[in-house]
mmCIF file of C-alpha atoms in Angstrom:
data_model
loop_
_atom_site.group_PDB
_atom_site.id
_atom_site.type_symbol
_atom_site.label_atom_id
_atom_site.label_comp_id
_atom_site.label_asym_id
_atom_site.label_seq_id
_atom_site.Cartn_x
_atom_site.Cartn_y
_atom_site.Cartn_z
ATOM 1 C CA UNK Y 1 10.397 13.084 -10.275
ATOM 2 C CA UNK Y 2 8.339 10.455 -11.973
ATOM 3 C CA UNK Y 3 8.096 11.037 -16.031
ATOM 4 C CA UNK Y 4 4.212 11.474 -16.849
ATOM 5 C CA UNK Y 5 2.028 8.994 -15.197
ATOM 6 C CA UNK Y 6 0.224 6.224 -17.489
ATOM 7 C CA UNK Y 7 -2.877 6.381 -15.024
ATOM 8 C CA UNK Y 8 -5.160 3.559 -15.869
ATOM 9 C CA UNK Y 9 -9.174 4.604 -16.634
ATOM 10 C CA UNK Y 10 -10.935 5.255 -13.554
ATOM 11 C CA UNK Y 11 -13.869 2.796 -13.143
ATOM 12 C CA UNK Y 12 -17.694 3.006 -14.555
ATOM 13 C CA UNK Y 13 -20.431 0.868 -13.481
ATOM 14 C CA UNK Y 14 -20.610 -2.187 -15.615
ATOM 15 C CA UNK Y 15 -17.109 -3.042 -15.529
ATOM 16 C CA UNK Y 16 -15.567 -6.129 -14.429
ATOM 17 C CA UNK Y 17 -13.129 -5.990 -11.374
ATOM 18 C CA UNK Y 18 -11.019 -9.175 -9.952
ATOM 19 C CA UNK Y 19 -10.173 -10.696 -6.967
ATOM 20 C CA UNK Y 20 -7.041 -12.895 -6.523
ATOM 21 C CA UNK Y 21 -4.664 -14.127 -3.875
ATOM 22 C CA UNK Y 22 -1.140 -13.698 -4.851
ATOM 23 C CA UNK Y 23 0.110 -14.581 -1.262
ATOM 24 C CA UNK Y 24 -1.635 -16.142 1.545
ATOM 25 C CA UNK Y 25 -4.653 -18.152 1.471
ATOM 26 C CA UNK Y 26 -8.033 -16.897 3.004
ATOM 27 C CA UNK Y 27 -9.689 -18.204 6.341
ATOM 28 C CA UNK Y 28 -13.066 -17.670 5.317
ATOM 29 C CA UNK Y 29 -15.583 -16.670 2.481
ATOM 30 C CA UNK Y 30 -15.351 -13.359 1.179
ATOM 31 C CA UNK Y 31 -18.981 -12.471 0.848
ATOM 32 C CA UNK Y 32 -19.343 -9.487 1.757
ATOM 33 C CA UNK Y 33 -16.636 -7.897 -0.033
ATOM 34 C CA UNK Y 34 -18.642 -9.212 -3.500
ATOM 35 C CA UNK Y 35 -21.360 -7.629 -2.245
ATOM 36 C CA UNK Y 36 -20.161 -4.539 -1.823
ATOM 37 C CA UNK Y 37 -18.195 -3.981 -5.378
ATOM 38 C CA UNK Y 38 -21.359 -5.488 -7.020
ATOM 39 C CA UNK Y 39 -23.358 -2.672 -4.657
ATOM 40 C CA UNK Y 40 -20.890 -0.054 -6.625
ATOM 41 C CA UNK Y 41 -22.310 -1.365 -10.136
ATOM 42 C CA UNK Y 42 -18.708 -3.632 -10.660
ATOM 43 C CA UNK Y 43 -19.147 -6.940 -11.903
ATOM 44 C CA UNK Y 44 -17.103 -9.346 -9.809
ATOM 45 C CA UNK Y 45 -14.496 -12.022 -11.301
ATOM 46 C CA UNK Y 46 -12.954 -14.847 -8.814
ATOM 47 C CA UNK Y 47 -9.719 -16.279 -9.633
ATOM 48 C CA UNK Y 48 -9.002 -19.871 -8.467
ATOM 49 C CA UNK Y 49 -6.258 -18.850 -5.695
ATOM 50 C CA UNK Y 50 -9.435 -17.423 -4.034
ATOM 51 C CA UNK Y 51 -10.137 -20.869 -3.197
ATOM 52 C CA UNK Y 52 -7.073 -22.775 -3.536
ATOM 53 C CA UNK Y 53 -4.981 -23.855 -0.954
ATOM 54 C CA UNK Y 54 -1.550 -24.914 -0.113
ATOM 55 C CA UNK Y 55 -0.224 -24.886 2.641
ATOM 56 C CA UNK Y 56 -0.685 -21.115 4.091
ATOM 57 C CA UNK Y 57 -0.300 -19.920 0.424
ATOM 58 C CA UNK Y 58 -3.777 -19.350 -1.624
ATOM 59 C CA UNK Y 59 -2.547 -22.438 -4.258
ATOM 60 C CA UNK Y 60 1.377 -22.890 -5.233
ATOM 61 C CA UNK Y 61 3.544 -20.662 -6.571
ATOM 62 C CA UNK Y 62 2.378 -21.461 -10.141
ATOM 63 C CA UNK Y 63 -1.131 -20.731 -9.903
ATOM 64 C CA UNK Y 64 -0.831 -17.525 -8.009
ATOM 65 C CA UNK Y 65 0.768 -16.328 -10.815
ATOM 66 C CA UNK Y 66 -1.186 -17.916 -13.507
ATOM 67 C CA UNK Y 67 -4.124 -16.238 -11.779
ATOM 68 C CA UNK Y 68 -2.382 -12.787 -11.617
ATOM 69 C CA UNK Y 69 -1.085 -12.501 -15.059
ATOM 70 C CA UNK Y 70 -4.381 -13.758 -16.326
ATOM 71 C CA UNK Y 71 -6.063 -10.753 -14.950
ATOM 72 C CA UNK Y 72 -3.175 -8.695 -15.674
ATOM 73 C CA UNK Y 73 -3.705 -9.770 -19.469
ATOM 74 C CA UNK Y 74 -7.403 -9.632 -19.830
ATOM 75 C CA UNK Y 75 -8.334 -6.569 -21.222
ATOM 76 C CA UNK Y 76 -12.099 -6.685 -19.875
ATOM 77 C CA UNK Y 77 -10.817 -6.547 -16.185
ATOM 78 C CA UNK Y 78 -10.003 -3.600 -15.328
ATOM 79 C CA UNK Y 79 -9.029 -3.395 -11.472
ATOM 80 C CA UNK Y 80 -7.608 -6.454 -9.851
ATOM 81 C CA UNK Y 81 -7.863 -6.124 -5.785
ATOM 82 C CA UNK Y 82 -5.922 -8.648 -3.847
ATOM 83 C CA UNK Y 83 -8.103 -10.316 -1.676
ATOM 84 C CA UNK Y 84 -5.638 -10.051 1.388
ATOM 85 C CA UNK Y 85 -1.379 -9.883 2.280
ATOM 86 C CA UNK Y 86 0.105 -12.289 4.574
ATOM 87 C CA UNK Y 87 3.499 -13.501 2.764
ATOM 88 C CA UNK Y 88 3.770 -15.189 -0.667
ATOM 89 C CA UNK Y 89 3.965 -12.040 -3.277
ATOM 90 C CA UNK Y 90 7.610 -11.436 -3.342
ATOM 91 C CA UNK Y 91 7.655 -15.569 -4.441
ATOM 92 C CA UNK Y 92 6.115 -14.952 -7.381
ATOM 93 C CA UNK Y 93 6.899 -11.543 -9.081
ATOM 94 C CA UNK Y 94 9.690 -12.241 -10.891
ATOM 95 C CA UNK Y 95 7.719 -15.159 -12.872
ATOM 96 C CA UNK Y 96 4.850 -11.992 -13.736
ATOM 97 C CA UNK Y 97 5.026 -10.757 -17.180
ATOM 98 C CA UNK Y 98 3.834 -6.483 -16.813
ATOM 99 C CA UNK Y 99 4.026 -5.970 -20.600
ATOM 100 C CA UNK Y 100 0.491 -6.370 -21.683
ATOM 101 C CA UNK Y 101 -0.034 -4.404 -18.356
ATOM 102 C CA UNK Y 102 2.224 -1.634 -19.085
ATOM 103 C CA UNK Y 103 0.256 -1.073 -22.653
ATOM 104 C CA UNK Y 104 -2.711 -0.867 -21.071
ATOM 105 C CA UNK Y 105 -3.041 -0.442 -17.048
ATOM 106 C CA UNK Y 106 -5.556 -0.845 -14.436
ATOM 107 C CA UNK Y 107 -6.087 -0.852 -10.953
ATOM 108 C CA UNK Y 108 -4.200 -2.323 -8.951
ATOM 109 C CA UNK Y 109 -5.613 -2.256 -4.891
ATOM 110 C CA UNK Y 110 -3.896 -3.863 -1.491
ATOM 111 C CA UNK Y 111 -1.650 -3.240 0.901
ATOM 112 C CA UNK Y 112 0.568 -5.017 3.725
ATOM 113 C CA UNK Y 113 2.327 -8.029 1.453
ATOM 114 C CA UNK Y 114 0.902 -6.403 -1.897
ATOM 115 C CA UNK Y 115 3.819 -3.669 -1.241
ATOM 116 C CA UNK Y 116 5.593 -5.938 -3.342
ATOM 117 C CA UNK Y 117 3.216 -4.940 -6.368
ATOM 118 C CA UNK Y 118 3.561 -1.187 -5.502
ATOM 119 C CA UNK Y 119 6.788 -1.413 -5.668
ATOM 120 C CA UNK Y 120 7.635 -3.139 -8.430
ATOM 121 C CA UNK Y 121 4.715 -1.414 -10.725
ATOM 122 C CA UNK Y 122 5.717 2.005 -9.304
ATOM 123 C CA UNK Y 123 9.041 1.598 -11.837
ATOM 124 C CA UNK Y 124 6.008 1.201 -14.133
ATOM 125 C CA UNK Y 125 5.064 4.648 -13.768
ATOM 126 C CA UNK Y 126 1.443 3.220 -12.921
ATOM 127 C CA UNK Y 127 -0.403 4.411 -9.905
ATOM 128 C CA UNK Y 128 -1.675 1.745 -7.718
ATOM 129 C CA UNK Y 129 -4.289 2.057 -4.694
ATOM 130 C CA UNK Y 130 -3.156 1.287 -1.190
ATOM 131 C CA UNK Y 131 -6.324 0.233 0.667
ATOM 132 C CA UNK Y 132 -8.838 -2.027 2.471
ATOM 133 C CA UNK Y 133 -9.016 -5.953 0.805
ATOM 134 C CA UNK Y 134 -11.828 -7.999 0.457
ATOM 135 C CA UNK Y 135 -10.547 -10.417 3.533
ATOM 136 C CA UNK Y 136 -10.681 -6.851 5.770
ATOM 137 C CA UNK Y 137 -14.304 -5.682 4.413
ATOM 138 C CA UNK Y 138 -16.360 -7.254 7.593
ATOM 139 C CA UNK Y 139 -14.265 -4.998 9.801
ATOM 140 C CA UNK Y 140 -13.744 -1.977 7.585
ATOM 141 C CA UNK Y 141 -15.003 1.379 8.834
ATOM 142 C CA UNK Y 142 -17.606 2.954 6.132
ATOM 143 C CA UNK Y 143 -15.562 5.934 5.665
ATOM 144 C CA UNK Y 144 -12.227 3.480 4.830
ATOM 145 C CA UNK Y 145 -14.511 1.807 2.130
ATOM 146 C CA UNK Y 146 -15.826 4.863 1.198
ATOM 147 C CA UNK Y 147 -12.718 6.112 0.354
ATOM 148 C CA UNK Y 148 -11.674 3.319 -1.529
ATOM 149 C CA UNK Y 149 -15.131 3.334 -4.037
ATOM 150 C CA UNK Y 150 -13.756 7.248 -4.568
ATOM 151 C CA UNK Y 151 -10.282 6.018 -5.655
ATOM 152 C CA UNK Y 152 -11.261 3.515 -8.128
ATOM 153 C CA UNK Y 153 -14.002 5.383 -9.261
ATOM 154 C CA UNK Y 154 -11.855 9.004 -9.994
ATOM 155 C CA UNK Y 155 -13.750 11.028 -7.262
ATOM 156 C CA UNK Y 156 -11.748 13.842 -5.294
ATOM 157 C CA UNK Y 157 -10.288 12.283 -2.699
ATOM 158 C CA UNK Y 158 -8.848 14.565 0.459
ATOM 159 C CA UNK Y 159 -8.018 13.755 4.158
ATOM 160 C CA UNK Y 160 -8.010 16.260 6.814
ATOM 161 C CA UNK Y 161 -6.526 15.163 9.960
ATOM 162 C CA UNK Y 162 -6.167 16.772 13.783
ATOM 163 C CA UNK Y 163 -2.892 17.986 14.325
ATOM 164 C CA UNK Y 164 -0.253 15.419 16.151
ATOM 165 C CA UNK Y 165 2.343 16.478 19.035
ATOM 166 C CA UNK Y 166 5.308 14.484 17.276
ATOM 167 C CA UNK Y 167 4.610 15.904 13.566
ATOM 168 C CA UNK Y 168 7.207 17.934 11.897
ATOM 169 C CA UNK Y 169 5.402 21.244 10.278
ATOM 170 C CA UNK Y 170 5.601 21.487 6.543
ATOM 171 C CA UNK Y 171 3.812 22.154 2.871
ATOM 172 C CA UNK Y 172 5.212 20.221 -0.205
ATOM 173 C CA UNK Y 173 3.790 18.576 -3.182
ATOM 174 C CA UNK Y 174 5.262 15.793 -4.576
ATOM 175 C CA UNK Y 175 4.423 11.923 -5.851
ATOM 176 C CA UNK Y 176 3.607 9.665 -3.054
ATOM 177 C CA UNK Y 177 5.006 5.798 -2.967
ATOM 178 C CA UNK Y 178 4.991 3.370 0.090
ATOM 179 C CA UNK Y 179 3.269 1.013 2.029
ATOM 180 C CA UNK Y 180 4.647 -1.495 4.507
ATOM 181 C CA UNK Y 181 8.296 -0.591 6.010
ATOM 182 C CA UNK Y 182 9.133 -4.699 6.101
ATOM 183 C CA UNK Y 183 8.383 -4.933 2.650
ATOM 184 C CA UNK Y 184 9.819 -1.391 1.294
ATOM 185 C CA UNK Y 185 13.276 -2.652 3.222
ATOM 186 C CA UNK Y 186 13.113 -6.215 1.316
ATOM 187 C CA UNK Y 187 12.407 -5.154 -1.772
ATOM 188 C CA UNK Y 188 15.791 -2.910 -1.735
ATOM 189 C CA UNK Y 189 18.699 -3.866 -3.750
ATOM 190 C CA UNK Y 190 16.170 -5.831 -6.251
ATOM 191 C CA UNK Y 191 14.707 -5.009 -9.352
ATOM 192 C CA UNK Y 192 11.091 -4.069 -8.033
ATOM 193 C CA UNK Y 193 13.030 -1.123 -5.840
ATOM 194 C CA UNK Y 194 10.741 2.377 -5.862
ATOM 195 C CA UNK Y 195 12.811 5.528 -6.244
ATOM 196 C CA UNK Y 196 12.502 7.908 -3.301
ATOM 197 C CA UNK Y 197 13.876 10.448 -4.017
ATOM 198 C CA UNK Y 198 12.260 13.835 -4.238
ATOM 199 C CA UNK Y 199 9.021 11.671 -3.093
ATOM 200 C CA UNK Y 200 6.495 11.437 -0.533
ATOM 201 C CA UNK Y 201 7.336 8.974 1.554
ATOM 202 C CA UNK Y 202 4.128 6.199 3.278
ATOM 203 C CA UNK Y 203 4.826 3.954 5.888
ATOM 204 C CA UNK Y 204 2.922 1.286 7.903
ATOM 205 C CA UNK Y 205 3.506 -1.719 9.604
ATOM 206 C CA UNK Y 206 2.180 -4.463 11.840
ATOM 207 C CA UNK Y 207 3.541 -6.671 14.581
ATOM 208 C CA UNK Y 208 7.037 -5.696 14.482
ATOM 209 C CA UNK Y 209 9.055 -5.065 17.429
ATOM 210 C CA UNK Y 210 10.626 -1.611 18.925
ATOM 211 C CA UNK Y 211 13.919 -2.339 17.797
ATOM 212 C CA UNK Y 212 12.941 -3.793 14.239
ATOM 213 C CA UNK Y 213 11.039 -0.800 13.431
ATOM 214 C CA UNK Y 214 14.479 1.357 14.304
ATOM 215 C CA UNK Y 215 16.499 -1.389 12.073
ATOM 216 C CA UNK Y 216 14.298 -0.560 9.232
ATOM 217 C CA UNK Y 217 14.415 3.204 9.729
ATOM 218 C CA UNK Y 218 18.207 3.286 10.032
ATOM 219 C CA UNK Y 219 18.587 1.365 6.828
ATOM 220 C CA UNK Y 220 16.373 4.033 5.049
ATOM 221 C CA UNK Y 221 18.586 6.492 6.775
ATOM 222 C CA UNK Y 222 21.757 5.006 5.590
ATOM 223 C CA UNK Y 223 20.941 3.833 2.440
ATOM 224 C CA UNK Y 224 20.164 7.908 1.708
ATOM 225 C CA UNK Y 225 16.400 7.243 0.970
ATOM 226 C CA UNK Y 226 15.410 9.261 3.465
ATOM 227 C CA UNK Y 227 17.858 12.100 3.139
ATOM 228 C CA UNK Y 228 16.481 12.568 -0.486
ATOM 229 C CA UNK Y 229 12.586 12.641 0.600
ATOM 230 C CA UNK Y 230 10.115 15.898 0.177
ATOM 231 C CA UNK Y 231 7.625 14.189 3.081
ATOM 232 C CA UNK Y 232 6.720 11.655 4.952
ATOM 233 C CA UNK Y 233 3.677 10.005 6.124
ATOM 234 C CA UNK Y 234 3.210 7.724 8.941
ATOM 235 C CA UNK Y 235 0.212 5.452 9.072
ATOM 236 C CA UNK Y 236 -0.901 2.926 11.970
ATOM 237 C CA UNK Y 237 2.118 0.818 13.633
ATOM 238 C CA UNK Y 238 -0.233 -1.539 14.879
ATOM 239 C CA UNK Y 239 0.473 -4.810 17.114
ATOM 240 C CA UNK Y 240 3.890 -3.004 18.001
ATOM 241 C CA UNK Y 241 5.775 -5.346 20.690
ATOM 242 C CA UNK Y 242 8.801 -4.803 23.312
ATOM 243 C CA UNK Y 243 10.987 -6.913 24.867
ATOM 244 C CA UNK Y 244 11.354 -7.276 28.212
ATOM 245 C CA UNK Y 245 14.191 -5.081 28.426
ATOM 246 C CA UNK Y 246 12.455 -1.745 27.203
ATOM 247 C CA UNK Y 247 13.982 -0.272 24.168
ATOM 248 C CA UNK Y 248 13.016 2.863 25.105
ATOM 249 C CA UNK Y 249 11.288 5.129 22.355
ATOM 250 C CA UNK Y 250 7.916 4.764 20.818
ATOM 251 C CA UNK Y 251 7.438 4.211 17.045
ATOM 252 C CA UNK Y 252 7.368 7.920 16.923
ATOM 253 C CA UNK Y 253 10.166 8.642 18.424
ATOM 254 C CA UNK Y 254 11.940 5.754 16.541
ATOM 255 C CA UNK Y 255 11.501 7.569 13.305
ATOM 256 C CA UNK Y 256 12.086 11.184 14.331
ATOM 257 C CA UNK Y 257 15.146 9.901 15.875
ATOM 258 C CA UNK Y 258 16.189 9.370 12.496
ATOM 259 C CA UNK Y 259 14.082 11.455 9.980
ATOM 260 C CA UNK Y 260 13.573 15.092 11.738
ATOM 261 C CA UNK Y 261 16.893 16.426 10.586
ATOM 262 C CA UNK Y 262 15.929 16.119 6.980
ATOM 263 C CA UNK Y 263 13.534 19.283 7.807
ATOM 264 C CA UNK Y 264 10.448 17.881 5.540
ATOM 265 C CA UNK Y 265 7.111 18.092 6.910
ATOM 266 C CA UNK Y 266 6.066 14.814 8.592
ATOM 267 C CA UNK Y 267 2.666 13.629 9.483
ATOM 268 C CA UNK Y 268 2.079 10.680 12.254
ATOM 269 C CA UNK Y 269 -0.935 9.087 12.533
ATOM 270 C CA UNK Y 270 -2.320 9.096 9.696
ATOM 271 C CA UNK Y 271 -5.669 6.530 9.023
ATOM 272 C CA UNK Y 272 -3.970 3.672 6.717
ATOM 273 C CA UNK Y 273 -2.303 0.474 7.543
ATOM 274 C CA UNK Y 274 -4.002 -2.513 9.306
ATOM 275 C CA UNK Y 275 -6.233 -1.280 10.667
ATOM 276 C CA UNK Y 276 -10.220 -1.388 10.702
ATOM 277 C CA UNK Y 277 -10.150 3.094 9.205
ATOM 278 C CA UNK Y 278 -7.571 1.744 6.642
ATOM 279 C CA UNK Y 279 -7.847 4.909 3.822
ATOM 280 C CA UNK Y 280 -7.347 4.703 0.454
ATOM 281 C CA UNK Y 281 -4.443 6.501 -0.696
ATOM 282 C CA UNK Y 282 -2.740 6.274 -4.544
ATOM 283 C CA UNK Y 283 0.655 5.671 -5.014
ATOM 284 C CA UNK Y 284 2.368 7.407 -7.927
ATOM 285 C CA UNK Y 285 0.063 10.415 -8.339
ATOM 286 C CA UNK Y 286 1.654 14.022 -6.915
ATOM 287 C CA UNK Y 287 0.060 14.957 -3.637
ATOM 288 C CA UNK Y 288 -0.685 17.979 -1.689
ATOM 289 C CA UNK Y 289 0.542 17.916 1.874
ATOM 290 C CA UNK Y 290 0.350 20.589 4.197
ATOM 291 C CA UNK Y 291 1.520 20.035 7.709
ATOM 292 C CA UNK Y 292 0.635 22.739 10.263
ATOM 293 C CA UNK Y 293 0.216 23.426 13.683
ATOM 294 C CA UNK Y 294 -3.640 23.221 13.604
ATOM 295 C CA UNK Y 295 -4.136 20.532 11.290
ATOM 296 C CA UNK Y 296 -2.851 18.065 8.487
ATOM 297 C CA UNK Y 297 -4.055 18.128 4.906
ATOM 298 C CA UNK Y 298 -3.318 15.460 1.753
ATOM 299 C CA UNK Y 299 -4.647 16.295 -1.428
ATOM 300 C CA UNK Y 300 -4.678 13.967 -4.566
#
């Protein structure tokens, strides 16, 4: 179990929350992602990656992290969202100094590439927010926003979901870490590596074939992380391709194949990942899942 949590302050209208691109650059303005945190009373800060370019990274290696430990330092900020994934984090986190951070936290939100982050502040014992980015706002359900405003701003946040054929049935409570499977499997073996065990497991991923998706899972599997699991929780698997000789599971099947005889409830389908209803969720804080044959529940 994680020692006691040093949660950052939940946010208040009037204070200042950044944008930055610590991986790949953005295809178009972000409008309308400013004008929603300013609609939520937040006062908006660019960085410069937000229009820097090089290559498909959002400026080189230097300034994304020049722009991420600047917000990471300034005391006034007090959220940093990444403005969207794509590759470039895992380039630049081992030139990012957490110290300043660690003494006083904030708000960390993204998801997909920014699994790097979660991981590596989850040894932090710092809750982060997996959720929608300002590159995904035009496409964003209300509800997936919605949830998001009620993360950063300390509202109760609770999903109740339909019941799913392939779930495993279950009640535990327990810290919750994740985000994207690629990016969990990476970041093994190196410093930024989240301990699973006793944990609440979160998984997503996008565009990854049949047979990657049961690499990944097999590595968890024999690398004991998912052995030593209270739950898990499945999110979209979205863009999921075959070859043209079929493998010959689903994603679902893929994982049971290699999680169900761990005997832990385990939820599919749950509303986060890339996609449009992408859900806030916060990683680090102890959870409430209930797993049953008429519906599922997850309680922060």
């Amino acid at each position: 179990m994680l020692s006691t949590l040093n949660t950052p302050p939940y946010l208040k209208k009037g204070d200042k929350i950044a944008i930055t691109c610590p991986a790949k650059k953005l295809p178009h303005d972000i409008h309308s992602a400013i004008a929603l945190l300013e609609s939520w009373g937040l006062e908006v800060v660019l960085g410069e990656t937000v229009y820097a370019s090089h290559y498909q990274f959002a400026g080189d290696d230097q300034l994304r992290t020049k722009d991420l430990q600047r917000f990471l330092d300034d005391a006034e900020i007090k959220a940093i969202v990444a403005a969207r994934g794509g590759y470039g984090t895992i380039r630049i986190i081992d030139q990012v100094d957490f110290s300043l951070f660690s003494q006083n936290p904030k708000w960390l939100i993204g998801f997909s590439d920014i699994t790097v982050l979660h991981s590596h502040i989850h040894n932090l014992n710092i809750p982060t927010i997996h959720g929608q980015m300002p590159l995904n706002v035009p496409d964003a359900t209300k509800p997936s926003l919605e949830s998001l405003r009620k993360a950063l701003f300390g509202e109760s946040l609770e999903y109740l979901l339909d019941p799913n054929t392939y779930n495993t049935l279950g009640e535990v409570t327990a810290p919750l870490i994740g985000g994207n499977l690629s990016l969990l499997v990476m970041m093994m073996g190196s410093v930024s590596e989240m301990d699973f065990k006793g944990k609440i497991l979160f998984i997503e991923d996008v565009g990854e074939y049949l047979y990657a998706v049961d690499r990944m899972m097999w590595n968890l599997r024999r690398s004991g992380k998912l052995e030593g699991l209270a739950g898990l929780i499945v999110g979209g698997f979205t863009g999921i391709k075959d070859n043209d000789d079929p493998f010959g599971q689903n994603v679902e099947e893929i994982i049971l194949n290699v999680a169900q005889e761990y005997h832990y409830p385990i939820c599919f389908g749950f509303p986060a990942g890339h996609l449009s209803d992408n859900h806030a969720i916060i990683f680090g804080k102890n959870v409430y899942l209930n797993v049953s044959a008429e519906s599922v529940q997850l309680r922060f």
